[in-house]
Amino acid sequence: MEESSEEQVISRLFDLENDGQAAQRAELTGERFLSLIQDPTSGLAYVFQHGLDETEGAEVPPGTEFWQYSTLDEAARAYAQLLQEDRQTGELVETDSEEGLGDSDTDGAEVRDRYSASDEDLLIGGEDEDKVGQQTD
């Protein structure tokens, strides 16, 4: 199996984090974040520290680092240690942060019409629903 380049790993980690795959995520001062992520494809776990990606993947934010571990338990211990260090130095802002995740235009379900699931919808049963399973002669 071919090893991924550092840029490919960082891109993958951003994708996983933006898709809500981070097991834990903390906000640090200076619009920086620390995340615990396990890649479902490779099974590898990562501690991922980065700033906001304002270039939508065109450039790696300054100060971006990651540490790779073979198990989620190992990564979780390292994450907890880094979080404790950030807490002691006053750099921890929030321990459960969703700040800066994804693109605001594409996050969440699209709301079309509050009456879209109405009686006029062919997929929603109507008064004929009571006749399902009954034979008529």
JSON list of N, CA and C in Angstrom, two decimals, residues 59-128:
[
{"chain": "A", "resi": 59, "resn": "GLU", "atom": "N", "xyz": [-4.53, 26.13, 0.18]},
{"chain": "A", "resi": 59, "resn": "GLU", "atom": "CA", "xyz": [-3.30, 26.22, 0.94]},
{"chain": "A", "resi": 59, "resn": "GLU", "atom": "C", "xyz": [-3.51, 25.61, 2.32]},
{"chain": "A", "resi": 60, "resn": "VAL", "atom": "N", "xyz": [-2.44, 25.04, 2.86]},
{"chain": "A", "resi": 60, "resn": "VAL", "atom": "CA", "xyz": [-2.49, 24.50, 4.22]},
{"chain": "A", "resi": 60, "resn": "VAL", "atom": "C", "xyz": [-2.33, 25.69, 5.17]},
{"chain": "A", "resi": 61, "resn": "PRO", "atom": "N", "xyz": [-3.24, 25.84, 6.14]},
{"chain": "A", "resi": 61, "resn": "PRO", "atom": "CA", "xyz": [-3.10, 26.95, 7.09]},
{"chain": "A", "resi": 61, "resn": "PRO", "atom": "C", "xyz": [-1.79, 26.87, 7.85]},
{"chain": "A", "resi": 62, "resn": "PRO", "atom": "N", "xyz": [-1.17, 28.02, 8.14]},
{"chain": "A", "resi": 62, "resn": "PRO", "atom": "CA", "xyz": [0.08, 28.03, 8.89]},
{"chain": "A", "resi": 62, "resn": "PRO", "atom": "C", "xyz": [-0.09, 27.34, 10.25]},
{"chain": "A", "resi": 63, "resn": "GLY", "atom": "N", "xyz": [0.94, 26.63, 10.69]},
{"chain": "A", "resi": 63, "resn": "GLY", "atom": "CA", "xyz": [0.90, 25.97, 11.99]},
{"chain": "A", "resi": 63, "resn": "GLY", "atom": "C", "xyz": [0.14, 24.66, 12.01]},
{"chain": "A", "resi": 64, "resn": "THR", "atom": "N", "xyz": [-0.23, 24.14, 10.84]},
{"chain": "A", "resi": 64, "resn": "THR", "atom": "CA", "xyz": [-0.96, 22.88, 10.77]},
{"chain": "A", "resi": 64, "resn": "THR", "atom": "C", "xyz": [0.00, 21.72, 11.06]},
{"chain": "A", "resi": 65, "resn": "GLU", "atom": "N", "xyz": [-0.41, 20.87, 11.99]},
{"chain": "A", "resi": 65, "resn": "GLU", "atom": "CA", "xyz": [0.38, 19.70, 12.35]},
{"chain": "A", "resi": 65, "resn": "GLU", "atom": "C", "xyz": [-0.57, 18.53, 12.58]},
{"chain": "A", "resi": 66, "resn": "PHE", "atom": "N", "xyz": [-0.04, 17.31, 12.39]},
{"chain": "A", "resi": 66, "resn": "PHE", "atom": "CA", "xyz": [-0.80, 16.13, 12.76]},
{"chain": "A", "resi": 66, "resn": "PHE", "atom": "C", "xyz": [0.15, 15.08, 13.29]},
{"chain": "A", "resi": 67, "resn": "TRP", "atom": "N", "xyz": [-0.40, 14.25, 14.16]},
{"chain": "A", "resi": 67, "resn": "TRP", "atom": "CA", "xyz": [0.35, 13.14, 14.72]},
{"chain": "A", "resi": 67, "resn": "TRP", "atom": "C", "xyz": [-0.47, 11.89, 14.44]},
{"chain": "A", "resi": 68, "resn": "GLN", "atom": "N", "xyz": [0.17, 10.88, 13.88]},
{"chain": "A", "resi": 68, "resn": "GLN", "atom": "CA", "xyz": [-0.51, 9.65, 13.46]},
{"chain": "A", "resi": 68, "resn": "GLN", "atom": "C", "xyz": [-0.26, 8.54, 14.48]},
{"chain": "A", "resi": 69, "resn": "TYR", "atom": "N", "xyz": [-1.33, 7.78, 14.78]},
{"chain": "A", "resi": 69, "resn": "TYR", "atom": "CA", "xyz": [-1.25, 6.68, 15.73]},
{"chain": "A", "resi": 69, "resn": "TYR", "atom": "C", "xyz": [-1.93, 5.45, 15.13]},
{"chain": "A", "resi": 70, "resn": "SER", "atom": "N", "xyz": [-1.51, 4.28, 15.57]},
{"chain": "A", "resi": 70, "resn": "SER", "atom": "CA", "xyz": [-2.09, 3.05, 15.04]},
{"chain": "A", "resi": 70, "resn": "SER", "atom": "C", "xyz": [-3.44, 2.73, 15.67]},
{"chain": "A", "resi": 71, "resn": "THR", "atom": "N", "xyz": [-3.71, 3.27, 16.87]},
{"chain": "A", "resi": 71, "resn": "THR", "atom": "CA", "xyz": [-5.01, 3.02, 17.51]},
{"chain": "A", "resi": 71, "resn": "THR", "atom": "C", "xyz": [-5.63, 4.33, 18.00]},
{"chain": "A", "resi": 72, "resn": "LEU", "atom": "N", "xyz": [-6.93, 4.32, 18.14]},
{"chain": "A", "resi": 72, "resn": "LEU", "atom": "CA", "xyz": [-7.65, 5.49, 18.65]},
{"chain": "A", "resi": 72, "resn": "LEU", "atom": "C", "xyz": [-7.30, 5.74, 20.12]},
{"chain": "A", "resi": 73, "resn": "ASP", "atom": "N", "xyz": [-7.06, 4.68, 20.88]},
{"chain": "A", "resi": 73, "resn": "ASP", "atom": "CA", "xyz": [-6.68, 4.84, 22.29]},
{"chain": "A", "resi": 73, "resn": "ASP", "atom": "C", "xyz": [-5.37, 5.62, 22.44]},
{"chain": "A", "resi": 74, "resn": "GLU", "atom": "N", "xyz": [-4.38, 5.27, 21.63]},
{"chain": "A", "resi": 74, "resn": "GLU", "atom": "CA", "xyz": [-3.10, 5.99, 21.67]},
{"chain": "A", "resi": 74, "resn": "GLU", "atom": "C", "xyz": [-3.31, 7.46, 21.32]},
{"chain": "A", "resi": 75, "resn": "ALA", "atom": "N", "xyz": [-4.07, 7.71, 20.27]},
{"chain": "A", "resi": 75, "resn": "ALA", "atom": "CA", "xyz": [-4.33, 9.08, 19.83]},
{"chain": "A", "resi": 75, "resn": "ALA", "atom": "C", "xyz": [-5.11, 9.85, 20.89]},
{"chain": "A", "resi": 76, "resn": "ALA", "atom": "N", "xyz": [-6.05, 9.19, 21.55]},
{"chain": "A", "resi": 76, "resn": "ALA", "atom": "CA", "xyz": [-6.87, 9.85, 22.58]},
{"chain": "A", "resi": 76, "resn": "ALA", "atom": "C", "xyz": [-6.00, 10.28, 23.76]},
{"chain": "A", "resi": 77, "resn": "ARG", "atom": "N", "xyz": [-5.02, 9.45, 24.13]},
{"chain": "A", "resi": 77, "resn": "ARG", "atom": "CA", "xyz": [-4.11, 9.83, 25.22]},
{"chain": "A", "resi": 77, "resn": "ARG", "atom": "C", "xyz": [-3.29, 11.05, 24.84]},
{"chain": "A", "resi": 78, "resn": "ALA", "atom": "N", "xyz": [-2.78, 11.07, 23.62]},
{"chain": "A", "resi": 78, "resn": "ALA", "atom": "CA", "xyz": [-1.98, 12.21, 23.15]},
{"chain": "A", "resi": 78, "resn": "ALA", "atom": "C", "xyz": [-2.85, 13.47, 23.06]},
{"chain": "A", "resi": 79, "resn": "TYR", "atom": "N", "xyz": [-4.08, 13.31, 22.58]},
{"chain": "A", "resi": 79, "resn": "TYR", "atom": "CA", "xyz": [-5.02, 14.43, 22.48]},
{"chain": "A", "resi": 79, "resn": "TYR", "atom": "C", "xyz": [-5.29, 15.02, 23.87]},
{"chain": "A", "resi": 80, "resn": "ALA", "atom": "N", "xyz": [-5.54, 14.15, 24.84]},
{"chain": "A", "resi": 80, "resn": "ALA", "atom": "CA", "xyz": [-5.82, 14.61, 26.21]},
{"chain": "A", "resi": 80, "resn": "ALA", "atom": "C", "xyz": [-4.62, 15.34, 26.79]},
{"chain": "A", "resi": 81, "resn": "GLN", "atom": "N", "xyz": [-3.42, 14.86, 26.51]},
{"chain": "A", "resi": 81, "resn": "GLN", "atom": "CA", "xyz": [-2.21, 15.50, 27.01]},
{"chain": "A", "resi": 81, "resn": "GLN", "atom": "C", "xyz": [-2.05, 16.89, 26.39]},
{"chain": "A", "resi": 82, "resn": "LEU", "atom": "N", "xyz": [-2.22, 16.99, 25.08]},
{"chain": "A", "resi": 82, "resn": "LEU", "atom": "CA", "xyz": [-2.11, 18.29, 24.41]},
{"chain": "A", "resi": 82, "resn": "LEU", "atom": "C", "xyz": [-3.18, 19.26, 24.90]},
{"chain": "A", "resi": 83, "resn": "LEU", "atom": "N", "xyz": [-4.39, 18.75, 25.10]},
{"chain": "A", "resi": 83, "resn": "LEU", "atom": "CA", "xyz": [-5.48, 19.58, 25.59]},
{"chain": "A", "resi": 83, "resn": "LEU", "atom": "C", "xyz": [-5.16, 20.11, 26.99]},
{"chain": "A", "resi": 84, "resn": "GLN", "atom": "N", "xyz": [-4.60, 19.25, 27.83]},
{"chain": "A", "resi": 84, "resn": "GLN", "atom": "CA", "xyz": [-4.21, 19.67, 29.18]},
{"chain": "A", "resi": 84, "resn": "GLN", "atom": "C", "xyz": [-3.14, 20.76, 29.13]},
{"chain": "A", "resi": 85, "resn": "GLU", "atom": "N", "xyz": [-2.16, 20.60, 28.23]},
{"chain": "A", "resi": 85, "resn": "GLU", "atom": "CA", "xyz": [-1.11, 21.61, 28.08]},
{"chain": "A", "resi": 85, "resn": "GLU", "atom": "C", "xyz": [-1.71, 22.93, 27.61]},
{"chain": "A", "resi": 86, "resn": "ASP", "atom": "N", "xyz": [-2.65, 22.88, 26.65]},
{"chain": "A", "resi": 86, "resn": "ASP", "atom": "CA", "xyz": [-3.30, 24.09, 26.16]},
{"chain": "A", "resi": 86, "resn": "ASP", "atom": "C", "xyz": [-4.14, 24.75, 27.27]},
{"chain": "A", "resi": 87, "resn": "ARG", "atom": "N", "xyz": [-4.77, 23.94, 28.10]},
{"chain": "A", "resi": 87, "resn": "ARG", "atom": "CA", "xyz": [-5.56, 24.46, 29.23]},
{"chain": "A", "resi": 87, "resn": "ARG", "atom": "C", "xyz": [-4.64, 25.19, 30.21]},
{"chain": "A", "resi": 88, "resn": "GLN", "atom": "N", "xyz": [-3.49, 24.59, 30.52]},
{"chain": "A", "resi": 88, "resn": "GLN", "atom": "CA", "xyz": [-2.55, 25.18, 31.47]},
{"chain": "A", "resi": 88, "resn": "GLN", "atom": "C", "xyz": [-1.94, 26.49, 30.97]},
{"chain": "A", "resi": 89, "resn": "THR", "atom": "N", "xyz": [-1.73, 26.58, 29.66]},
{"chain": "A", "resi": 89, "resn": "THR", "atom": "CA", "xyz": [-1.14, 27.80, 29.10]},
{"chain": "A", "resi": 89, "resn": "THR", "atom": "C", "xyz": [-2.19, 28.85, 28.75]},
{"chain": "A", "resi": 90, "resn": "GLY", "atom": "N", "xyz": [-3.46, 28.53, 28.99]},
{"chain": "A", "resi": 90, "resn": "GLY", "atom": "CA", "xyz": [-4.53, 29.49, 28.72]},
{"chain": "A", "resi": 90, "resn": "GLY", "atom": "C", "xyz": [-4.94, 29.58, 27.26]},
{"chain": "A", "resi": 91, "resn": "GLU", "atom": "N", "xyz": [-4.56, 28.60, 26.46]},
{"chain": "A", "resi": 91, "resn": "GLU", "atom": "CA", "xyz": [-4.88, 28.63, 25.03]},
{"chain": "A", "resi": 91, "resn": "GLU", "atom": "C", "xyz": [-6.18, 27.91, 24.68]},
{"chain": "A", "resi": 92, "resn": "LEU", "atom": "N", "xyz": [-6.77, 27.20, 25.63]},
{"chain": "A", "resi": 92, "resn": "LEU", "atom": "CA", "xyz": [-8.01, 26.46, 25.38]},
{"chain": "A", "resi": 92, "resn": "LEU", "atom": "C", "xyz": [-9.19, 27.42, 25.48]},
{"chain": "A", "resi": 93, "resn": "VAL", "atom": "N", "xyz": [-10.00, 27.50, 24.42]},
{"chain": "A", "resi": 93, "resn": "VAL", "atom": "CA", "xyz": [-11.18, 28.35, 24.39]},
{"chain": "A", "resi": 93, "resn": "VAL", "atom": "C", "xyz": [-12.42, 27.54, 24.71]},
{"chain": "A", "resi": 94, "resn": "GLU", "atom": "N", "xyz": [-12.59, 26.40, 24.02]},
{"chain": "A", "resi": 94, "resn": "GLU", "atom": "CA", "xyz": [-13.78, 25.56, 24.18]},
{"chain": "A", "resi": 94, "resn": "GLU", "atom": "C", "xyz": [-13.40, 24.11, 23.90]},
{"chain": "A", "resi": 95, "resn": "THR", "atom": "N", "xyz": [-13.92, 23.18, 24.70]},
{"chain": "A", "resi": 95, "resn": "THR", "atom": "CA", "xyz": [-13.53, 21.77, 24.52]},
{"chain": "A", "resi": 95, "resn": "THR", "atom": "C", "xyz": [-14.40, 21.02, 23.52]},
{"chain": "A", "resi": 96, "resn": "ASP", "atom": "N", "xyz": [-15.58, 21.49, 23.22]},
{"chain": "A", "resi": 96, "resn": "ASP", "atom": "CA", "xyz": [-16.46, 20.80, 22.27]},
{"chain": "A", "resi": 96, "resn": "ASP", "atom": "C", "xyz": [-16.91, 21.81, 21.22]},
{"chain": "A", "resi": 97, "resn": "SER", "atom": "N", "xyz": [-16.04, 22.06, 20.25]},
{"chain": "A", "resi": 97, "resn": "SER", "atom": "CA", "xyz": [-16.27, 23.15, 19.31]},
{"chain": "A", "resi": 97, "resn": "SER", "atom": "C", "xyz": [-16.67, 22.65, 17.92]},
{"chain": "A", "resi": 98, "resn": "GLU", "atom": "N", "xyz": [-17.63, 23.35, 17.35]},
{"chain": "A", "resi": 98, "resn": "GLU", "atom": "CA", "xyz": [-18.00, 23.12, 15.95]},
{"chain": "A", "resi": 98, "resn": "GLU", "atom": "C", "xyz": [-17.74, 24.37, 15.13]},
{"chain": "A", "resi": 99, "resn": "GLU", "atom": "N", "xyz": [-17.04, 25.32, 15.71]},
{"chain": "A", "resi": 99, "resn": "GLU", "atom": "CA", "xyz": [-16.71, 26.58, 15.06]},
{"chain": "A", "resi": 99, "resn": "GLU", "atom": "C", "xyz": [-15.91, 26.34, 13.79]},
{"chain": "A", "resi": 100, "resn": "GLY", "atom": "N", "xyz": [-16.29, 26.98, 12.70]},
{"chain": "A", "resi": 100, "resn": "GLY", "atom": "CA", "xyz": [-15.53, 26.92, 11.46]},
{"chain": "A", "resi": 100, "resn": "GLY", "atom": "C", "xyz": [-15.64, 25.63, 10.69]},
{"chain": "A", "resi": 101, "resn": "LEU", "atom": "N", "xyz": [-16.57, 24.75, 11.04]},
{"chain": "A", "resi": 101, "resn": "LEU", "atom": "CA", "xyz": [-16.70, 23.48, 10.32]},
{"chain": "A", "resi": 101, "resn": "LEU", "atom": "C", "xyz": [-17.49, 23.65, 9.04]},
{"chain": "A", "resi": 102, "resn": "GLY", "atom": "N", "xyz": [-17.01, 23.07, 7.97]},
{"chain": "A", "resi": 102, "resn": "GLY", "atom": "CA", "xyz": [-17.76, 23.01, 6.71]},
{"chain": "A", "resi": 102, "resn": "GLY", "atom": "C", "xyz": [-18.06, 24.36, 6.11]},
{"chain": "A", "resi": 103, "resn": "ASP", "atom": "N", "xyz": [-18.81, 24.34, 5.06]},
{"chain": "A", "resi": 103, "resn": "ASP", "atom": "CA", "xyz": [-19.24, 25.54, 4.35]},
{"chain": "A", "resi": 103, "resn": "ASP", "atom": "C", "xyz": [-20.67, 25.84, 4.76]},
{"chain": "A", "resi": 104, "resn": "SER", "atom": "N", "xyz": [-20.93, 27.04, 5.21]},
{"chain": "A", "resi": 104, "resn": "SER", "atom": "CA", "xyz": [-22.26, 27.37, 5.72]},
{"chain": "A", "resi": 104, "resn": "SER", "atom": "C", "xyz": [-23.35, 27.21, 4.66]},
{"chain": "A", "resi": 105, "resn": "ASP", "atom": "N", "xyz": [-22.97, 27.29, 3.39]},
{"chain": "A", "resi": 105, "resn": "ASP", "atom": "CA", "xyz": [-23.97, 27.14, 2.33]},
{"chain": "A", "resi": 105, "resn": "ASP", "atom": "C", "xyz": [-24.37, 25.69, 2.11]},
{"chain": "A", "resi": 106, "resn": "THR", "atom": "N", "xyz": [-23.55, 24.75, 2.55]},
{"chain": "A", "resi": 106, "resn": "THR", "atom": "CA", "xyz": [-23.85, 23.35, 2.28]},
{"chain": "A", "resi": 106, "resn": "THR", "atom": "C", "xyz": [-24.09, 22.52, 3.52]},
{"chain": "A", "resi": 107, "resn": "ASP", "atom": "N", "xyz": [-23.98, 23.12, 4.71]},
{"chain": "A", "resi": 107, "resn": "ASP", "atom": "CA", "xyz": [-24.20, 22.36, 5.94]},
{"chain": "A", "resi": 107, "resn": "ASP", "atom": "C", "xyz": [-25.67, 22.05, 6.14]},
{"chain": "A", "resi": 108, "resn": "GLY", "atom": "N", "xyz": [-25.96, 20.85, 6.58]},
{"chain": "A", "resi": 108, "resn": "GLY", "atom": "CA", "xyz": [-27.32, 20.48, 6.97]},
{"chain": "A", "resi": 108, "resn": "GLY", "atom": "C", "xyz": [-28.22, 20.16, 5.79]},
{"chain": "A", "resi": 109, "resn": "ALA", "atom": "N", "xyz": [-29.42, 19.76, 6.15]},
{"chain": "A", "resi": 109, "resn": "ALA", "atom": "CA", "xyz": [-30.41, 19.39, 5.15]},
{"chain": "A", "resi": 109, "resn": "ALA", "atom": "C", "xyz": [-31.00, 20.64, 4.51]},
{"chain": "A", "resi": 110, "resn": "GLU", "atom": "N", "xyz": [-31.37, 20.50, 3.27]},
{"chain": "A", "resi": 110, "resn": "GLU", "atom": "CA", "xyz": [-31.99, 21.62, 2.57]},
{"chain": "A", "resi": 110, "resn": "GLU", "atom": "C", "xyz": [-33.48, 21.64, 2.88]},
{"chain": "A", "resi": 111, "resn": "VAL", "atom": "N", "xyz": [-33.95, 22.79, 3.33]},
{"chain": "A", "resi": 111, "resn": "VAL", "atom": "CA", "xyz": [-35.37, 22.94, 3.62]},
{"chain": "A", "resi": 111, "resn": "VAL", "atom": "C", "xyz": [-36.01, 23.52, 2.37]},
{"chain": "A", "resi": 112, "resn": "ARG", "atom": "N", "xyz": [-36.99, 22.81, 1.83]},
{"chain": "A", "resi": 112, "resn": "ARG", "atom": "CA", "xyz": [-37.61, 23.28, 0.61]},
{"chain": "A", "resi": 112, "resn": "ARG", "atom": "C", "xyz": [-38.93, 23.98, 0.88]},
{"chain": "A", "resi": 113, "resn": "ASP", "atom": "N", "xyz": [-39.84, 23.28, 1.48]},
{"chain": "A", "resi": 113, "resn": "ASP", "atom": "CA", "xyz": [-41.16, 23.83, 1.70]},
{"chain": "A", "resi": 113, "resn": "ASP", "atom": "C", "xyz": [-41.73, 23.14, 2.93]},
{"chain": "A", "resi": 114, "resn": "ARG", "atom": "N", "xyz": [-42.26, 23.91, 3.84]},
{"chain": "A", "resi": 114, "resn": "ARG", "atom": "CA", "xyz": [-42.74, 23.29, 5.07]},
{"chain": "A", "resi": 114, "resn": "ARG", "atom": "C", "xyz": [-43.95, 22.40, 4.84]},
{"chain": "A", "resi": 115, "resn": "TYR", "atom": "N", "xyz": [-44.58, 22.50, 3.69]},
{"chain": "A", "resi": 115, "resn": "TYR", "atom": "CA", "xyz": [-45.74, 21.66, 3.37]},
{"chain": "A", "resi": 115, "resn": "TYR", "atom": "C", "xyz": [-45.39, 20.58, 2.34]},
{"chain": "A", "resi": 116, "resn": "SER", "atom": "N", "xyz": [-44.12, 20.32, 2.12]},
{"chain": "A", "resi": 116, "resn": "SER", "atom": "CA", "xyz": [-43.73, 19.37, 1.08]},
{"chain": "A", "resi": 116, "resn": "SER", "atom": "C", "xyz": [-44.23, 17.96, 1.36]},
{"chain": "A", "resi": 117, "resn": "ALA", "atom": "N", "xyz": [-44.40, 17.59, 2.61]},
{"chain": "A", "resi": 117, "resn": "ALA", "atom": "CA", "xyz": [-44.91, 16.26, 2.95]},
{"chain": "A", "resi": 117, "resn": "ALA", "atom": "C", "xyz": [-46.40, 16.40, 3.26]},
{"chain": "A", "resi": 118, "resn": "SER", "atom": "N", "xyz": [-47.14, 16.72, 2.25]},
{"chain": "A", "resi": 118, "resn": "SER", "atom": "CA", "xyz": [-48.56, 16.95, 2.44]},
{"chain": "A", "resi": 118, "resn": "SER", "atom": "C", "xyz": [-49.38, 15.80, 1.84]},
{"chain": "A", "resi": 119, "resn": "ASP", "atom": "N", "xyz": [-50.68, 15.92, 1.92]},
{"chain": "A", "resi": 119, "resn": "ASP", "atom": "CA", "xyz": [-51.56, 14.90, 1.38]},
{"chain": "A", "resi": 119, "resn": "ASP", "atom": "C", "xyz": [-51.44, 14.77, -0.13]},
{"chain": "A", "resi": 120, "resn": "GLU", "atom": "N", "xyz": [-50.90, 15.78, -0.77]},
{"chain": "A", "resi": 120, "resn": "GLU", "atom": "CA", "xyz": [-50.77, 15.75, -2.22]},
{"chain": "A", "resi": 120, "resn": "GLU", "atom": "C", "xyz": [-49.57, 14.91, -2.66]},
{"chain": "A", "resi": 121, "resn": "ASP", "atom": "N", "xyz": [-48.73, 14.56, -1.75]},
{"chain": "A", "resi": 121, "resn": "ASP", "atom": "CA", "xyz": [-47.54, 13.76, -2.04]},
{"chain": "A", "resi": 121, "resn": "ASP", "atom": "C", "xyz": [-47.98, 12.33, -2.31]},
{"chain": "A", "resi": 122, "resn": "LEU", "atom": "N", "xyz": [-47.59, 11.79, -3.46]},
{"chain": "A", "resi": 122, "resn": "LEU", "atom": "CA", "xyz": [-47.99, 10.45, -3.86]},
{"chain": "A", "resi": 122, "resn": "LEU", "atom": "C", "xyz": [-47.37, 9.37, -2.99]},
{"chain": "A", "resi": 123, "resn": "LEU", "atom": "N", "xyz": [-46.27, 9.68, -2.30]},
{"chain": "A", "resi": 123, "resn": "LEU", "atom": "CA", "xyz": [-45.61, 8.69, -1.48]},
{"chain": "A", "resi": 123, "resn": "LEU", "atom": "C", "xyz": [-46.22, 8.60, -0.08]},
{"chain": "A", "resi": 124, "resn": "ILE", "atom": "N", "xyz": [-47.09, 9.52, 0.25]},
{"chain": "A", "resi": 124, "resn": "ILE", "atom": "CA", "xyz": [-47.75, 9.50, 1.55]},
{"chain": "A", "resi": 124, "resn": "ILE", "atom": "C", "xyz": [-49.13, 8.92, 1.36]},
{"chain": "A", "resi": 125, "resn": "GLY", "atom": "N", "xyz": [-49.45, 7.89, 2.18]},
{"chain": "A", "resi": 125, "resn": "GLY", "atom": "CA", "xyz": [-50.74, 7.21, 2.05]},
{"chain": "A", "resi": 125, "resn": "GLY", "atom": "C", "xyz": [-51.91, 8.12, 2.38]},
{"chain": "A", "resi": 126, "resn": "GLY", "atom": "N", "xyz": [-52.99, 7.88, 1.73]},
{"chain": "A", "resi": 126, "resn": "GLY", "atom": "CA", "xyz": [-54.20, 8.64, 1.98]},
{"chain": "A", "resi": 126, "resn": "GLY", "atom": "C", "xyz": [-55.30, 7.74, 2.48]},
{"chain": "A", "resi": 127, "resn": "GLU", "atom": "N", "xyz": [-56.54, 8.03, 2.10]},
{"chain": "A", "resi": 127, "resn": "GLU", "atom": "CA", "xyz": [-57.66, 7.24, 2.59]},
{"chain": "A", "resi": 127, "resn": "GLU", "atom": "C", "xyz": [-57.67, 5.83, 2.02]},
{"chain": "A", "resi": 128, "resn": "ASP", "atom": "N", "xyz": [-56.99, 5.60, 0.89]},
{"chain": "A", "resi": 128, "resn": "ASP", "atom": "CA", "xyz": [-56.93, 4.26, 0.31]},
{"chain": "A", "resi": 128, "resn": "ASP", "atom": "C", "xyz": [-55.98, 3.36, 1.11]}
]
